[in-house]
Amino acid sequence: PLVPRAAVVQQDESKAPAPANLQEQIRALSSQNPSERAAAACALGEMEERAAPAINALIDLLGDNTQVDSSVCWDRKGGRHSKIKGINDTTSPGEQAAGALARIGSPAVEPLIAVLKSSDMRVRRNATFALGVIRDERTTDALLSVIGDASWEVREQAAWGMGLKRDPRVVDPLITALNDTDYHVRQQAAWALGLQGRGGQAVEPLANALKDQHAEVREQAAWALGLKGDSRAVLPLVAALNDTESNVREQAAWALGLKGDGRAVLPLIQALKDQHSDVRQQAAWALGLKGDRRALEALKVALKDASAEVREQAAWALRLLNLKGSVKADVDTDADVDVDN
């Protein structure tokens, strides 16, 4: 996502003439055609700070949830504009207004904060999205004020935005959000905590989230624990290798690959026998990073796995073990591996 430039640059750009079609696009925000409203918001977003005169009109559009095809907002470079989490092939004028306000940056912060008390959930959600993207110290307080919103969609968006903030004040509220009544919020809180550095404050709460009733939350917690440089994460992740959902087991194997802890080696060797090939492939990758010769025989067996992807990953792991000096010279890890049969 685009972020505001330094204040001095904004001051210089404020002297630049407004785009010739600025007023035209502002008028189009009131079009009877929702696709035209969304496209106008997209065009204003491309103007970034120079679209500041459109802030009020864009704010008024935040509650417009009329669904239109997202192709109306493909930019000249062939990429999509900002999208609110959870929406795929469709967009809305309100969503694109939020994206435009995010690209305008700091001048839009106070107007966005003002509508966080709107009675319309869509307005609050879209405003929260924009505040999450903008790099401005005022936005953190704004997100903290809505992490307890009555709507789970707003709380989820607030947790997402907090993940982008480098402010220690967000950690405790995100830990609290791991116990939210809605699993979407818990999942997003786990993701956000994964981005909050390598500190150990969130390790135990994330380990507890590996027992969440929703697999999506458990998978995200495993990912977040993989980013934490704390040995307390190892045993909970080892336990997650036995999760009922393959996506969680796969993510746990990935996370364990990032841990310099020998306690994960034997469980990862066992994971090479998992019924799902994605888990076996991830376990082979993790064992390659471990550089532990206890994995040698199991990886050699994996060279004959039914899955081509697993065979390729096992061959890579064996080559890496060889480079680390963990494999005897009589093991030919450079030989071609038949991945087609």
Short mmCIF file of C-alpha atoms in Angstrom, two decimals:
data_model
loop_
_atom_site.label_atom_id
_atom_site.label_comp_id
_atom_site.label_asym_id
_atom_site.label_seq_id
_atom_site.Cartn_x
_atom_site.Cartn_y
_atom_site.Cartn_z
CA PRO A 1 0.00 0.00 0.00
CA LEU A 2 1.12 3.53 -0.69
CA VAL A 3 2.00 5.72 2.27
CA PRO A 4 2.33 9.49 2.73
CA ARG A 5 5.69 11.03 1.99
CA ALA A 6 7.67 13.18 4.43
CA ALA A 7 5.96 16.41 5.41
CA VAL A 8 8.46 18.57 3.56
CA VAL A 9 7.75 16.69 0.34
CA GLN A 10 4.03 17.10 0.88
CA GLN A 11 4.51 20.84 1.29
CA ASP A 12 6.38 21.01 -1.99
CA GLU A 13 3.75 18.96 -3.80
CA SER A 14 0.96 21.08 -2.37
CA LYS A 15 2.26 23.91 -4.56
CA ALA A 16 1.87 21.77 -7.66
CA PRO A 17 -1.20 22.55 -9.76
CA ALA A 18 -4.18 20.28 -9.17
CA PRO A 19 -4.73 17.64 -11.85
CA ALA A 20 -6.84 18.96 -14.69
CA ASN A 21 -9.58 16.40 -14.11
CA LEU A 22 -9.73 16.73 -10.32
CA GLN A 23 -13.09 18.49 -10.19
CA GLU A 24 -14.46 16.16 -12.85
CA GLN A 25 -13.61 13.13 -10.73
CA ILE A 26 -15.05 14.75 -7.60
CA ARG A 27 -18.33 15.30 -9.45
CA ALA A 28 -18.27 11.69 -10.64
CA LEU A 29 -18.32 10.54 -7.01
CA SER A 30 -22.03 11.56 -7.08
CA SER A 31 -22.84 9.68 -10.26
CA GLN A 32 -26.00 7.56 -10.39
CA ASN A 33 -23.81 4.75 -11.74
CA PRO A 34 -21.97 2.91 -8.91
CA SER A 35 -19.22 1.75 -11.27
CA GLU A 36 -18.54 5.37 -12.17
CA ARG A 37 -18.42 6.30 -8.48
CA ALA A 38 -15.90 3.55 -7.76
CA ALA A 39 -13.80 4.42 -10.82
CA ALA A 40 -13.74 8.09 -9.79
CA ALA A 41 -12.50 7.16 -6.33
CA CYS A 42 -9.79 5.06 -7.93
CA ALA A 43 -8.73 7.93 -10.15
CA LEU A 44 -8.54 10.27 -7.18
CA GLY A 45 -6.40 7.77 -5.33
CA GLU A 46 -3.90 7.86 -8.17
CA MET A 47 -3.54 11.61 -7.59
CA GLU A 48 -2.42 10.91 -4.00
CA GLU A 49 -1.85 14.13 -1.98
CA ARG A 50 -3.02 16.31 -4.85
CA ALA A 51 -6.52 14.87 -4.36
CA ALA A 52 -6.81 16.44 -0.90
CA PRO A 53 -9.68 18.72 -2.08
CA ALA A 54 -11.71 15.53 -2.58
CA ILE A 55 -11.38 14.33 1.03
CA ASN A 56 -14.85 15.37 2.18
CA ALA A 57 -16.54 13.88 -0.87
CA LEU A 58 -14.62 10.63 -0.39
CA ILE A 59 -15.58 10.54 3.29
CA ASP A 60 -19.23 10.87 2.28
CA LEU A 61 -18.82 7.85 -0.01
CA LEU A 62 -17.39 5.47 2.64
CA GLY A 63 -20.77 3.90 3.40
CA ASP A 64 -21.54 3.05 -0.23
CA ASN A 65 -21.37 -0.75 -0.33
CA THR A 66 -22.91 -1.17 -3.80
CA GLN A 67 -21.08 -4.10 -5.35
CA VAL A 68 -19.44 -3.58 -8.75
CA ASP A 69 -16.93 -5.58 -10.74
CA SER A 70 -13.42 -4.89 -9.49
CA SER A 71 -12.21 -4.43 -13.07
CA VAL A 72 -13.48 -0.84 -12.89
CA CYS A 73 -10.48 -0.10 -10.72
CA TRP A 74 -7.62 -1.60 -12.67
CA ASP A 75 -5.02 1.14 -12.93
CA ARG A 76 -2.89 2.00 -15.92
CA LYS A 77 -0.17 -0.39 -14.80
CA GLY A 78 -2.57 -3.32 -14.67
CA GLY A 79 -2.70 -3.60 -10.88
CA ARG A 80 -5.60 -3.39 -8.48
CA HIS A 81 -6.19 -0.64 -6.02
CA SER A 82 -6.50 -1.27 -2.31
CA LYS A 83 -9.17 -3.78 -1.33
CA ILE A 84 -10.87 -4.28 1.99
CA LYS A 85 -10.04 -7.68 3.45
CA GLY A 86 -12.48 -10.40 2.47
CA ILE A 87 -13.69 -9.01 -0.87
CA ASN A 88 -12.37 -10.71 -4.00
CA ASP A 89 -13.86 -10.22 -7.46
CA THR A 90 -16.09 -7.32 -6.54
CA THR A 91 -15.47 -3.93 -5.03
CA SER A 92 -17.58 -0.98 -3.97
CA PRO A 93 -17.42 2.80 -4.15
CA GLY A 94 -16.98 2.91 -0.38
CA GLU A 95 -14.07 0.50 -0.49
CA GLN A 96 -12.35 2.46 -3.22
CA ALA A 97 -12.99 5.73 -1.39
CA ALA A 98 -11.13 4.22 1.57
CA GLY A 99 -8.26 3.27 -0.70
CA ALA A 100 -8.12 6.78 -2.12
CA LEU A 101 -8.10 8.36 1.33
CA ALA A 102 -5.28 6.03 2.35
CA ARG A 103 -3.25 7.22 -0.62
CA ILE A 104 -3.97 10.87 0.12
CA GLY A 105 -2.39 10.19 3.51
CA SER A 106 -2.01 12.47 6.50
CA PRO A 107 -4.43 15.21 5.35
CA ALA A 108 -7.21 12.59 5.53
CA VAL A 109 -6.44 11.36 9.06
CA GLU A 110 -8.62 13.73 11.09
CA PRO A 111 -11.66 13.40 8.80
CA LEU A 112 -11.29 9.61 8.97
CA ILE A 113 -11.04 9.65 12.77
CA ALA A 114 -14.18 11.78 12.93
CA VAL A 115 -16.31 9.11 11.22
CA LEU A 116 -15.14 6.21 13.43
CA LYS A 117 -18.20 6.97 15.56
CA SER A 118 -20.59 6.64 12.64
CA SER A 119 -23.66 4.49 13.18
CA ASP A 120 -22.93 2.82 9.83
CA MET A 121 -20.63 -0.18 10.26
CA ARG A 122 -19.48 0.09 6.63
CA VAL A 123 -18.25 3.63 7.22
CA ARG A 124 -16.36 2.59 10.34
CA ARG A 125 -14.84 -0.47 8.63
CA ASN A 126 -13.69 1.41 5.57
CA ALA A 127 -12.31 4.30 7.61
CA THR A 128 -10.45 1.81 9.81
CA PHE A 129 -8.89 0.25 6.73
CA ALA A 130 -7.59 3.62 5.53
CA LEU A 131 -6.21 4.50 8.96
CA GLY A 132 -4.39 1.17 9.09
CA VAL A 133 -2.55 1.96 5.87
CA ILE A 134 -1.59 5.58 6.58
CA ARG A 135 1.72 6.10 8.36
CA ASP A 136 0.88 8.77 10.88
CA GLU A 137 1.26 8.56 14.66
CA ARG A 138 -2.36 9.64 15.12
CA THR A 139 -3.64 6.50 13.44
CA THR A 140 -2.49 4.15 16.19
CA ASP A 141 -4.70 5.83 18.79
CA ALA A 142 -7.56 5.69 16.30
CA LEU A 143 -7.17 1.95 15.78
CA LEU A 144 -6.93 1.36 19.53
CA SER A 145 -10.25 3.15 19.91
CA VAL A 146 -12.10 0.71 17.62
CA ILE A 147 -10.51 -2.64 18.49
CA GLY A 148 -13.51 -3.06 20.80
CA ASP A 149 -16.10 -1.98 18.21
CA ALA A 150 -19.50 -3.70 18.26
CA SER A 151 -18.92 -5.05 14.74
CA TRP A 152 -16.49 -7.92 14.22
CA GLU A 153 -15.72 -6.55 10.74
CA VAL A 154 -14.43 -3.31 12.25
CA ARG A 155 -12.49 -5.17 14.95
CA GLU A 156 -10.94 -7.42 12.31
CA GLN A 157 -9.90 -4.42 10.23
CA ALA A 158 -8.48 -2.73 13.33
CA ALA A 159 -6.37 -5.80 14.14
CA TRP A 160 -5.12 -5.86 10.55
CA GLY A 161 -4.14 -2.20 10.75
CA MET A 162 -2.37 -2.70 14.07
CA GLY A 163 -0.19 -5.30 12.44
CA LEU A 164 1.21 -2.55 10.23
CA LYS A 165 2.02 -0.23 13.13
CA ARG A 166 5.39 -0.25 14.85
CA ASP A 167 4.05 0.82 18.19
CA PRO A 168 4.39 -1.34 21.34
CA ARG A 169 1.00 -0.14 22.54
CA VAL A 170 -0.77 -2.41 20.08
CA VAL A 171 0.60 -5.67 21.50
CA ASP A 172 -1.61 -5.98 24.60
CA PRO A 173 -4.85 -5.17 22.73
CA LEU A 174 -3.92 -7.70 20.05
CA ILE A 175 -3.26 -10.35 22.70
CA THR A 176 -6.69 -9.59 24.12
CA ALA A 177 -8.14 -9.90 20.62
CA LEU A 178 -6.89 -13.50 20.48
CA ASN A 179 -9.87 -14.22 22.75
CA ASP A 180 -12.40 -12.31 20.65
CA THR A 181 -15.81 -13.94 20.20
CA ASP A 182 -15.36 -13.96 16.41
CA TYR A 183 -12.73 -16.17 14.84
CA HIS A 184 -12.03 -13.71 12.02
CA VAL A 185 -10.77 -11.23 14.61
CA ARG A 186 -8.73 -13.89 16.41
CA GLN A 187 -7.13 -14.95 13.13
CA GLN A 188 -6.25 -11.38 12.21
CA ALA A 189 -4.87 -10.69 15.69
CA ALA A 190 -2.54 -13.69 15.39
CA TRP A 191 -1.32 -12.40 12.02
CA ALA A 192 -0.73 -8.93 13.46
CA LEU A 193 1.17 -10.28 16.46
CA GLY A 194 3.45 -12.19 14.11
CA LEU A 195 4.55 -8.87 12.64
CA GLN A 196 5.22 -7.24 16.00
CA GLY A 197 8.90 -8.10 16.25
CA ARG A 198 10.63 -11.00 17.98
CA GLY A 199 9.63 -10.10 21.52
CA GLY A 200 8.37 -12.89 23.75
CA GLN A 201 5.28 -11.20 25.18
CA ALA A 202 2.94 -12.81 22.66
CA VAL A 203 4.49 -16.30 22.59
CA GLU A 204 2.34 -17.94 25.24
CA PRO A 205 -0.92 -16.35 24.04
CA LEU A 206 -0.12 -17.49 20.48
CA ALA A 207 0.72 -20.97 21.77
CA ASN A 208 -2.69 -21.06 23.41
CA ALA A 209 -4.22 -20.01 20.09
CA LEU A 210 -2.86 -23.25 18.60
CA LYS A 211 -5.75 -24.88 20.47
CA ASP A 212 -8.42 -22.59 19.00
CA GLN A 213 -11.53 -24.36 17.73
CA HIS A 214 -11.08 -22.79 14.28
CA ALA A 215 -8.30 -24.16 12.08
CA GLU A 216 -7.81 -20.75 10.44
CA VAL A 217 -6.79 -19.29 13.80
CA ARG A 218 -4.49 -22.22 14.61
CA GLU A 219 -2.78 -21.96 11.23
CA GLN A 220 -2.20 -18.22 11.64
CA ALA A 221 -0.89 -18.71 15.19
CA ALA A 222 1.62 -21.28 13.92
CA TRP A 223 2.81 -18.81 11.28
CA ALA A 224 3.18 -16.06 13.90
CA LEU A 225 5.13 -18.32 16.25
CA GLY A 226 7.52 -19.13 13.44
CA LEU A 227 8.55 -15.47 13.43
CA LYS A 228 9.20 -15.36 17.16
CA GLY A 229 12.76 -15.99 18.30
CA ASP A 230 11.71 -17.73 21.48
CA SER A 231 12.33 -21.37 22.39
CA ARG A 232 9.00 -21.55 24.20
CA ALA A 233 7.34 -21.76 20.79
CA VAL A 234 9.01 -25.08 19.88
CA LEU A 235 7.01 -27.61 21.91
CA PRO A 236 3.60 -26.08 21.10
CA LEU A 237 4.55 -26.17 17.41
CA VAL A 238 5.69 -29.78 17.74
CA ALA A 239 2.26 -30.60 19.19
CA ALA A 240 0.66 -28.80 16.24
CA LEU A 241 2.31 -31.32 13.89
CA ASN A 242 -0.48 -33.65 15.08
CA ASP A 243 -3.30 -31.19 14.40
CA THR A 244 -6.40 -32.59 12.71
CA GLU A 245 -6.07 -30.10 9.83
CA SER A 246 -3.27 -30.52 7.30
CA ASN A 247 -2.93 -26.75 6.78
CA VAL A 248 -2.07 -26.33 10.44
CA ARG A 249 0.43 -29.20 10.37
CA GLU A 250 2.07 -27.73 7.27
CA GLN A 251 2.37 -24.30 8.87
CA ALA A 252 3.79 -25.81 12.04
CA ALA A 253 6.46 -27.64 10.02
CA TRP A 254 7.37 -24.36 8.31
CA ALA A 255 7.63 -22.58 11.66
CA LEU A 256 9.79 -25.31 13.15
CA GLY A 257 12.16 -25.02 10.22
CA LEU A 258 12.98 -21.50 11.41
CA LYS A 259 13.82 -22.64 14.93
CA GLY A 260 17.38 -23.51 15.82
CA ASP A 261 16.24 -26.16 18.25
CA GLY A 262 17.08 -29.85 17.96
CA ARG A 263 13.88 -30.89 19.73
CA ALA A 264 12.03 -30.41 16.46
CA VAL A 265 14.12 -32.86 14.41
CA LEU A 266 12.51 -36.17 15.37
CA PRO A 267 8.93 -34.81 15.14
CA LEU A 268 9.74 -33.41 11.69
CA ILE A 269 11.14 -36.78 10.63
CA GLN A 270 7.84 -38.31 11.70
CA ALA A 271 6.03 -35.63 9.68
CA LEU A 272 7.72 -37.00 6.54
CA LYS A 273 5.16 -39.82 6.86
CA ASP A 274 2.14 -37.49 6.99
CA GLN A 275 -0.75 -38.49 4.76
CA HIS A 276 -0.75 -35.06 3.08
CA SER A 277 2.05 -34.32 0.64
CA ASP A 278 2.10 -30.61 1.49
CA VAL A 279 3.01 -31.47 5.07
CA ARG A 280 5.70 -33.94 3.97
CA GLN A 281 7.16 -31.36 1.59
CA GLN A 282 7.29 -28.71 4.31
CA ALA A 283 8.85 -31.15 6.76
CA ALA A 284 11.61 -31.97 4.26
CA TRP A 285 12.28 -28.25 3.79
CA ALA A 286 12.46 -27.74 7.55
CA LEU A 287 14.84 -30.68 8.01
CA GLY A 288 17.13 -29.25 5.36
CA LEU A 289 17.46 -26.07 7.38
CA LYS A 290 18.13 -28.04 10.56
CA GLY A 291 21.35 -29.59 9.23
CA ASP A 292 20.94 -32.56 11.56
CA ARG A 293 22.22 -35.92 10.29
CA ARG A 294 19.47 -37.74 12.20
CA ALA A 295 17.26 -36.80 9.25
CA LEU A 296 19.52 -38.41 6.66
CA GLU A 297 17.87 -41.82 6.31
CA ALA A 298 14.35 -40.41 6.40
CA LEU A 299 15.18 -37.89 3.69
CA LYS A 300 16.71 -40.65 1.54
CA VAL A 301 13.45 -42.56 1.85
CA ALA A 302 11.58 -39.39 0.87
CA LEU A 303 13.49 -39.39 -2.42
CA LYS A 304 11.04 -42.14 -3.42
CA ASP A 305 7.91 -40.36 -2.21
CA ALA A 306 4.78 -40.58 -4.38
CA SER A 307 4.78 -36.78 -4.67
CA ALA A 308 7.22 -35.11 -7.07
CA GLU A 309 7.25 -32.00 -4.89
CA VAL A 310 8.27 -34.01 -1.83
CA ARG A 311 11.03 -35.77 -3.78
CA GLU A 312 12.38 -32.45 -5.00
CA GLN A 313 12.33 -30.96 -1.51
CA ALA A 314 14.03 -34.02 -0.02
CA ALA A 315 16.78 -33.80 -2.65
CA TRP A 316 17.26 -30.11 -1.82
CA ALA A 317 17.42 -30.91 1.89
CA LEU A 318 20.03 -33.61 1.35
CA ARG A 319 22.17 -31.27 -0.74
CA LEU A 320 21.94 -28.69 2.02
CA LEU A 321 22.94 -31.25 4.62
CA ASN A 322 25.91 -32.14 2.46
CA LEU A 323 26.97 -28.50 2.22
CA LYS A 324 26.78 -28.26 6.00
CA GLY A 325 29.09 -31.27 6.30
CA SER A 326 26.46 -33.42 7.96
CA VAL A 327 26.29 -36.12 5.29
CA LYS A 328 29.01 -38.68 4.65
CA ALA A 329 30.82 -38.54 1.34
CA ASP A 330 29.34 -41.85 0.21
CA VAL A 331 25.85 -40.29 0.02
CA ASP A 332 25.32 -39.03 -3.50
CA THR A 333 23.08 -36.04 -2.88
CA ASP A 334 24.03 -34.43 -6.18
CA ALA A 335 22.59 -37.26 -8.25
CA ASP A 336 19.56 -36.42 -10.33
CA VAL A 337 16.29 -37.27 -8.64
CA ASP A 338 13.52 -38.79 -10.67
CA VAL A 339 10.60 -36.48 -9.87
CA ASP A 340 8.26 -37.77 -12.54
CA ASN A 341 7.77 -41.31 -11.28
#
